[in-house]
Amino acid sequence: CGTVEYMAPEVVNRRGHSQSADWWSYGVLMVIALFVLIMQPVIDITYNFILIQILGFSRSERGSDNL
């Protein structure tokens, strides 16, 4: 159960696994958390661009004053 892209290779191959699979999972979690932390301003800019420029939402329709 889970997303195959995030699973340790030995888990995907259904071989026996040890704590190394836990460290693999922890590493994946850290990489994703760091990516979101670093990329959040870019994600916000892209999201706002899509809402305002492409879809034509105004700032008041979005319901946020921090655009």
mmCIF file of N, CA, C and O in Angstrom:
data_model
loop_
_atom_site.group_PDB
_atom_site.id
_atom_site.type_symbol
_atom_site.label_atom_id
_atom_site.label_comp_id
_atom_site.label_asym_id
_atom_site.label_seq_id
_atom_site.Cartn_x
_atom_site.Cartn_y
_atom_site.Cartn_z
ATOM 1 N N CYS A 1 0.836 -1.175 0.000
ATOM 2 C CA CYS A 1 0.000 0.000 0.000
ATOM 3 C C CYS A 1 0.883 1.241 0.000
ATOM 4 O O CYS A 1 1.882 1.307 0.704
ATOM 5 N N GLY A 2 0.551 2.230 -0.797
ATOM 6 C CA GLY A 2 1.324 3.460 -0.865
ATOM 7 C C GLY A 2 1.689 3.793 -2.297
ATOM 8 O O GLY A 2 1.370 3.069 -3.233
ATOM 9 N N THR A 3 2.364 4.903 -2.458
ATOM 10 C CA THR A 3 2.783 5.341 -3.779
ATOM 11 C C THR A 3 4.127 4.708 -4.107
ATOM 12 O O THR A 3 5.109 4.900 -3.397
ATOM 13 N N VAL A 4 4.171 3.991 -5.196
ATOM 14 C CA VAL A 4 5.363 3.229 -5.567
ATOM 15 C C VAL A 4 6.573 4.148 -5.759
ATOM 16 O O VAL A 4 7.693 3.778 -5.417
ATOM 17 N N GLU A 5 6.355 5.357 -6.276
ATOM 18 C CA GLU A 5 7.464 6.272 -6.523
ATOM 19 C C GLU A 5 8.210 6.648 -5.248
ATOM 20 O O GLU A 5 9.364 7.051 -5.295
ATOM 21 N N TYR A 6 7.551 6.550 -4.100
ATOM 22 C CA TYR A 6 8.155 6.940 -2.834
ATOM 23 C C TYR A 6 8.665 5.760 -2.023
ATOM 24 O O TYR A 6 9.300 5.943 -1.002
ATOM 25 N N MET A 7 8.384 4.555 -2.459
ATOM 26 C CA MET A 7 8.772 3.372 -1.690
ATOM 27 C C MET A 7 10.228 3.016 -1.923
ATOM 28 O O MET A 7 10.768 3.228 -3.004
ATOM 29 N N ALA A 8 10.830 2.454 -0.898
ATOM 30 C CA ALA A 8 12.206 1.966 -1.020
ATOM 31 C C ALA A 8 12.243 0.820 -2.031
ATOM 32 O O ALA A 8 11.285 0.049 -2.141
ATOM 33 N N PRO A 9 13.355 0.704 -2.773
ATOM 34 C CA PRO A 9 13.440 -0.344 -3.806
ATOM 35 C C PRO A 9 13.191 -1.751 -3.283
ATOM 36 O O PRO A 9 12.526 -2.556 -3.943
ATOM 37 N N GLU A 10 13.697 -2.056 -2.091
ATOM 38 C CA GLU A 10 13.500 -3.423 -1.579
ATOM 39 C C GLU A 10 12.050 -3.702 -1.215
ATOM 40 O O GLU A 10 11.588 -4.838 -1.261
ATOM 41 N N VAL A 11 11.293 -2.669 -0.886
ATOM 42 C CA VAL A 11 9.869 -2.838 -0.590
ATOM 43 C C VAL A 11 9.104 -3.075 -1.894
ATOM 44 O O VAL A 11 8.239 -3.943 -1.982
ATOM 45 N N VAL A 12 9.445 -2.297 -2.919
ATOM 46 C CA VAL A 12 8.786 -2.448 -4.220
ATOM 47 C C VAL A 12 9.067 -3.834 -4.802
ATOM 48 O O VAL A 12 8.168 -4.468 -5.365
ATOM 49 N N ASN A 13 10.294 -4.300 -4.667
ATOM 50 C CA ASN A 13 10.673 -5.608 -5.211
ATOM 51 C C ASN A 13 10.213 -6.769 -4.351
ATOM 52 O O ASN A 13 10.462 -7.917 -4.682
ATOM 53 N N ARG A 14 9.578 -6.470 -3.231
ATOM 54 C CA ARG A 14 9.061 -7.462 -2.294
ATOM 55 C C ARG A 14 10.151 -8.395 -1.770
ATOM 56 O O ARG A 14 9.941 -9.588 -1.576
ATOM 57 N N ARG A 15 11.334 -7.798 -1.570
ATOM 58 C CA ARG A 15 12.405 -8.513 -0.901
ATOM 59 C C ARG A 15 12.318 -8.151 0.564
ATOM 60 O O ARG A 15 11.612 -7.235 0.945
ATOM 61 N N GLY A 16 13.024 -8.826 1.381
ATOM 62 C CA GLY A 16 13.030 -8.471 2.792
ATOM 63 C C GLY A 16 13.598 -7.066 2.974
ATOM 64 O O GLY A 16 14.460 -6.637 2.223
ATOM 65 N N HIS A 17 13.075 -6.361 3.942
ATOM 66 C CA HIS A 17 13.583 -5.012 4.168
ATOM 67 C C HIS A 17 13.844 -4.787 5.651
ATOM 68 O O HIS A 17 13.331 -5.492 6.499
ATOM 69 N N SER A 18 14.670 -3.791 5.916
ATOM 70 C CA SER A 18 15.080 -3.503 7.288
ATOM 71 C C SER A 18 14.871 -2.012 7.561
ATOM 72 O O SER A 18 14.069 -1.367 6.889
ATOM 73 N N GLN A 19 15.648 -1.509 8.496
ATOM 74 C CA GLN A 19 15.542 -0.091 8.824
ATOM 75 C C GLN A 19 15.934 0.803 7.662
ATOM 76 O O GLN A 19 15.563 1.969 7.629
ATOM 77 N N SER A 20 16.659 0.282 6.709
ATOM 78 C CA SER A 20 17.049 1.091 5.557
ATOM 79 C C SER A 20 15.822 1.590 4.791
ATOM 80 O O SER A 20 15.834 2.692 4.251
ATOM 81 N N ALA A 21 14.767 0.797 4.767
ATOM 82 C CA ALA A 21 13.528 1.236 4.109
ATOM 83 C C ALA A 21 12.893 2.388 4.876
ATOM 84 O O ALA A 21 12.326 3.303 4.272
ATOM 85 N N ASP A 22 13.005 2.366 6.196
ATOM 86 C CA ASP A 22 12.493 3.475 7.002
ATOM 87 C C ASP A 22 13.286 4.756 6.735
ATOM 88 O O ASP A 22 12.716 5.840 6.615
ATOM 89 N N TRP A 23 14.612 4.636 6.629
ATOM 90 C CA TRP A 23 15.442 5.805 6.331
ATOM 91 C C TRP A 23 15.141 6.341 4.938
ATOM 92 O O TRP A 23 15.158 7.543 4.702
ATOM 93 N N TRP A 24 14.888 5.440 4.002
ATOM 94 C CA TRP A 24 14.518 5.855 2.645
ATOM 95 C C TRP A 24 13.235 6.687 2.714
ATOM 96 O O TRP A 24 13.160 7.775 2.130
ATOM 97 N N SER A 25 12.240 6.206 3.418
ATOM 98 C CA SER A 25 10.966 6.917 3.539
ATOM 99 C C SER A 25 11.148 8.269 4.219
ATOM 100 O O SER A 25 10.554 9.273 3.814
ATOM 101 N N TYR A 26 11.973 8.314 5.247
ATOM 102 C CA TYR A 26 12.262 9.566 5.938
ATOM 103 C C TYR A 26 12.947 10.556 4.989
ATOM 104 O O TYR A 26 12.619 11.741 4.965
ATOM 105 N N GLY A 27 13.872 10.072 4.197
ATOM 106 C CA GLY A 27 14.558 10.920 3.223
ATOM 107 C C GLY A 27 13.603 11.485 2.192
ATOM 108 O O GLY A 27 13.677 12.671 1.831
ATOM 109 N N VAL A 28 12.700 10.658 1.706
ATOM 110 C CA VAL A 28 11.698 11.127 0.741
ATOM 111 C C VAL A 28 10.827 12.210 1.370
ATOM 112 O O VAL A 28 10.562 13.245 0.754
ATOM 113 N N LEU A 29 10.413 12.006 2.595
ATOM 114 C CA LEU A 29 9.603 12.995 3.303
ATOM 115 C C LEU A 29 10.350 14.320 3.444
ATOM 116 O O LEU A 29 9.784 15.393 3.222
ATOM 117 N N MET A 30 11.629 14.259 3.790
ATOM 118 C CA MET A 30 12.428 15.476 3.950
ATOM 119 C C MET A 30 12.605 16.213 2.626
ATOM 120 O O MET A 30 12.518 17.436 2.572
ATOM 121 N N VAL A 31 12.848 15.481 1.551
ATOM 122 C CA VAL A 31 13.010 16.113 0.236
ATOM 123 C C VAL A 31 11.723 16.817 -0.176
ATOM 124 O O VAL A 31 11.753 17.957 -0.662
ATOM 125 N N ILE A 32 10.591 16.178 0.022
ATOM 126 C CA ILE A 32 9.309 16.796 -0.340
ATOM 127 C C ILE A 32 9.048 18.027 0.519
ATOM 128 O O ILE A 32 8.630 19.071 0.012
ATOM 129 N N ALA A 33 9.315 17.933 1.811
ATOM 130 C CA ALA A 33 9.097 19.076 2.702
ATOM 131 C C ALA A 33 9.994 20.249 2.318
ATOM 132 O O ALA A 33 9.539 21.397 2.280
ATOM 133 N N LEU A 34 11.254 19.988 2.013
ATOM 134 C CA LEU A 34 12.166 21.053 1.605
ATOM 135 C C LEU A 34 11.751 21.659 0.267
ATOM 136 O O LEU A 34 11.830 22.870 0.066
ATOM 137 N N PHE A 35 11.314 20.820 -0.651
ATOM 138 C CA PHE A 35 10.872 21.319 -1.957
ATOM 139 C C PHE A 35 9.698 22.271 -1.795
ATOM 140 O O PHE A 35 9.683 23.352 -2.371
ATOM 141 N N VAL A 36 8.721 21.889 -1.010
ATOM 142 C CA VAL A 36 7.547 22.743 -0.802
ATOM 143 C C VAL A 36 7.949 24.033 -0.091
ATOM 144 O O VAL A 36 7.496 25.120 -0.455
ATOM 145 N N LEU A 37 8.827 23.937 0.892
ATOM 146 C CA LEU A 37 9.281 25.115 1.628
ATOM 147 C C LEU A 37 9.996 26.100 0.705
ATOM 148 O O LEU A 37 9.749 27.295 0.738
ATOM 149 N N ILE A 38 10.869 25.583 -0.133
ATOM 150 C CA ILE A 38 11.639 26.435 -1.043
ATOM 151 C C ILE A 38 10.777 26.955 -2.181
ATOM 152 O O ILE A 38 10.895 28.112 -2.591
ATOM 153 N N MET A 39 9.893 26.137 -2.699
ATOM 154 C CA MET A 39 9.125 26.499 -3.890
ATOM 155 C C MET A 39 7.799 27.195 -3.595
ATOM 156 O O MET A 39 7.111 27.604 -4.517
ATOM 157 N N GLN A 40 7.418 27.345 -2.342
ATOM 158 C CA GLN A 40 6.113 27.925 -2.010
ATOM 159 C C GLN A 40 5.880 29.298 -2.642
ATOM 160 O O GLN A 40 4.801 29.545 -3.173
ATOM 161 N N PRO A 41 6.856 30.228 -2.608
ATOM 162 C CA PRO A 41 6.599 31.521 -3.269
ATOM 163 C C PRO A 41 6.310 31.374 -4.763
ATOM 164 O O PRO A 41 5.442 32.064 -5.304
ATOM 165 N N VAL A 42 7.012 30.465 -5.433
ATOM 166 C CA VAL A 42 6.787 30.250 -6.865
ATOM 167 C C VAL A 42 5.415 29.631 -7.093
ATOM 168 O O VAL A 42 4.698 29.999 -8.028
ATOM 169 N N ILE A 43 5.039 28.703 -6.234
ATOM 170 C CA ILE A 43 3.725 28.065 -6.342
ATOM 171 C C ILE A 43 2.625 29.103 -6.151
ATOM 172 O O ILE A 43 1.643 29.125 -6.899
ATOM 173 N N ASP A 44 2.786 30.000 -5.177
ATOM 174 C CA ASP A 44 1.790 31.051 -4.940
ATOM 175 C C ASP A 44 1.675 31.992 -6.126
ATOM 176 O O ASP A 44 0.570 32.367 -6.529
ATOM 177 N N ILE A 45 2.813 32.391 -6.692
ATOM 178 C CA ILE A 45 2.796 33.286 -7.852
ATOM 179 C C ILE A 45 2.092 32.623 -9.024
ATOM 180 O O ILE A 45 1.259 33.234 -9.705
ATOM 181 N N THR A 46 2.393 31.365 -9.279
ATOM 182 C CA THR A 46 1.765 30.635 -10.378
ATOM 183 C C THR A 46 0.270 30.496 -10.151
ATOM 184 O O THR A 46 -0.535 30.720 -11.064
ATOM 185 N N TYR A 47 -0.125 30.144 -8.943
ATOM 186 C CA TYR A 47 -1.535 29.988 -8.600
ATOM 187 C C TYR A 47 -2.294 31.302 -8.804
ATOM 188 O O TYR A 47 -3.366 31.337 -9.414
ATOM 189 N N ASN A 48 -1.716 32.391 -8.308
ATOM 190 C CA ASN A 48 -2.357 33.695 -8.459
ATOM 191 C C ASN A 48 -2.425 34.116 -9.921
ATOM 192 O O ASN A 48 -3.419 34.685 -10.365
ATOM 193 N N PHE A 49 -1.380 33.838 -10.699
ATOM 194 C CA PHE A 49 -1.382 34.160 -12.120
ATOM 195 C C PHE A 49 -2.515 33.425 -12.834
ATOM 196 O O PHE A 49 -3.240 34.008 -13.633
ATOM 197 N N ILE A 50 -2.674 32.151 -12.525
ATOM 198 C CA ILE A 50 -3.726 31.368 -13.173
ATOM 199 C C ILE A 50 -5.103 31.916 -12.808
ATOM 200 O O ILE A 50 -5.955 32.101 -13.673
ATOM 201 N N LEU A 51 -5.317 32.201 -11.530
ATOM 202 C CA LEU A 51 -6.627 32.705 -11.095
ATOM 203 C C LEU A 51 -6.955 34.067 -11.699
ATOM 204 O O LEU A 51 -8.062 34.288 -12.182
ATOM 205 N N ILE A 52 -6.002 34.990 -11.661
ATOM 206 C CA ILE A 52 -6.286 36.366 -12.058
ATOM 207 C C ILE A 52 -6.147 36.573 -13.562
ATOM 208 O O ILE A 52 -7.052 37.094 -14.214
ATOM 209 N N GLN A 53 -5.028 36.164 -14.134
ATOM 210 C CA GLN A 53 -4.754 36.449 -15.534
ATOM 211 C C GLN A 53 -5.472 35.498 -16.496
ATOM 212 O O GLN A 53 -6.020 35.937 -17.495
ATOM 213 N N ILE A 54 -5.454 34.236 -16.196
ATOM 214 C CA ILE A 54 -6.003 33.257 -17.136
ATOM 215 C C ILE A 54 -7.501 33.063 -16.925
ATOM 216 O O ILE A 54 -8.278 33.097 -17.877
ATOM 217 N N LEU A 55 -7.936 32.868 -15.684
ATOM 218 C CA LEU A 55 -9.349 32.616 -15.415
ATOM 219 C C LEU A 55 -10.148 33.891 -15.206
ATOM 220 O O LEU A 55 -11.379 33.850 -15.211
ATOM 221 N N GLY A 56 -9.483 35.013 -14.999
ATOM 222 C CA GLY A 56 -10.165 36.286 -14.888
ATOM 223 C C GLY A 56 -10.796 36.571 -13.535
ATOM 224 O O GLY A 56 -11.659 37.444 -13.431
ATOM 225 N N PHE A 57 -10.378 35.877 -12.484
ATOM 226 C CA PHE A 57 -10.900 36.164 -11.156
ATOM 227 C C PHE A 57 -10.300 37.475 -10.664
ATOM 228 O O PHE A 57 -9.137 37.781 -10.919
ATOM 229 N N SER A 58 -11.105 38.240 -9.976
ATOM 230 C CA SER A 58 -10.564 39.448 -9.357
ATOM 231 C C SER A 58 -10.067 39.097 -7.971
ATOM 232 O O SER A 58 -10.357 38.029 -7.433
ATOM 233 N N ARG A 59 -9.338 40.003 -7.369
ATOM 234 C CA ARG A 59 -8.815 39.743 -6.028
ATOM 235 C C ARG A 59 -9.941 39.575 -5.017
ATOM 236 O O ARG A 59 -9.845 38.787 -4.105
ATOM 237 N N SER A 60 -11.021 40.315 -5.174
ATOM 238 C CA SER A 60 -12.133 40.200 -4.225
ATOM 239 C C SER A 60 -12.871 38.877 -4.394
ATOM 240 O O SER A 60 -13.366 38.315 -3.426
ATOM 241 N N GLU A 61 -12.938 38.358 -5.609
ATOM 242 C CA GLU A 61 -13.590 37.065 -5.832
ATOM 243 C C GLU A 61 -12.805 35.929 -5.214
ATOM 244 O O GLU A 61 -13.367 34.946 -4.766
ATOM 245 N N ARG A 62 -11.485 36.090 -5.174
ATOM 246 C CA ARG A 62 -10.645 35.046 -4.582
ATOM 247 C C ARG A 62 -10.777 35.028 -3.067
ATOM 248 O O ARG A 62 -10.584 34.022 -2.429
ATOM 249 N N GLY A 63 -11.091 36.182 -2.490
ATOM 250 C CA GLY A 63 -11.310 36.220 -1.054
ATOM 251 C C GLY A 63 -10.052 36.387 -0.241
ATOM 252 O O GLY A 63 -10.014 36.058 0.931
ATOM 253 N N SER A 64 -8.997 36.928 -0.864
ATOM 254 C CA SER A 64 -7.748 37.118 -0.130
ATOM 255 C C SER A 64 -7.210 38.497 -0.434
ATOM 256 O O SER A 64 -7.207 38.949 -1.566
ATOM 257 N N ASP A 65 -6.705 39.161 0.601
ATOM 258 C CA ASP A 65 -6.151 40.491 0.421
ATOM 259 C C ASP A 65 -4.650 40.474 0.178
ATOM 260 O O ASP A 65 -4.059 41.506 -0.060
ATOM 261 N N ASN A 66 -4.027 39.315 0.239
ATOM 262 C CA ASN A 66 -2.574 39.273 0.141
ATOM 263 C C ASN A 66 -2.075 38.867 -1.229
ATOM 264 O O ASN A 66 -1.026 38.276 -1.365
ATOM 265 N N LEU A 67 -2.793 39.174 -2.285
ATOM 266 C CA LEU A 67 -2.327 38.843 -3.625
ATOM 267 C C LEU A 67 -1.323 39.846 -4.111
ATOM 268 O O LEU A 67 -1.332 40.954 -4.001
#
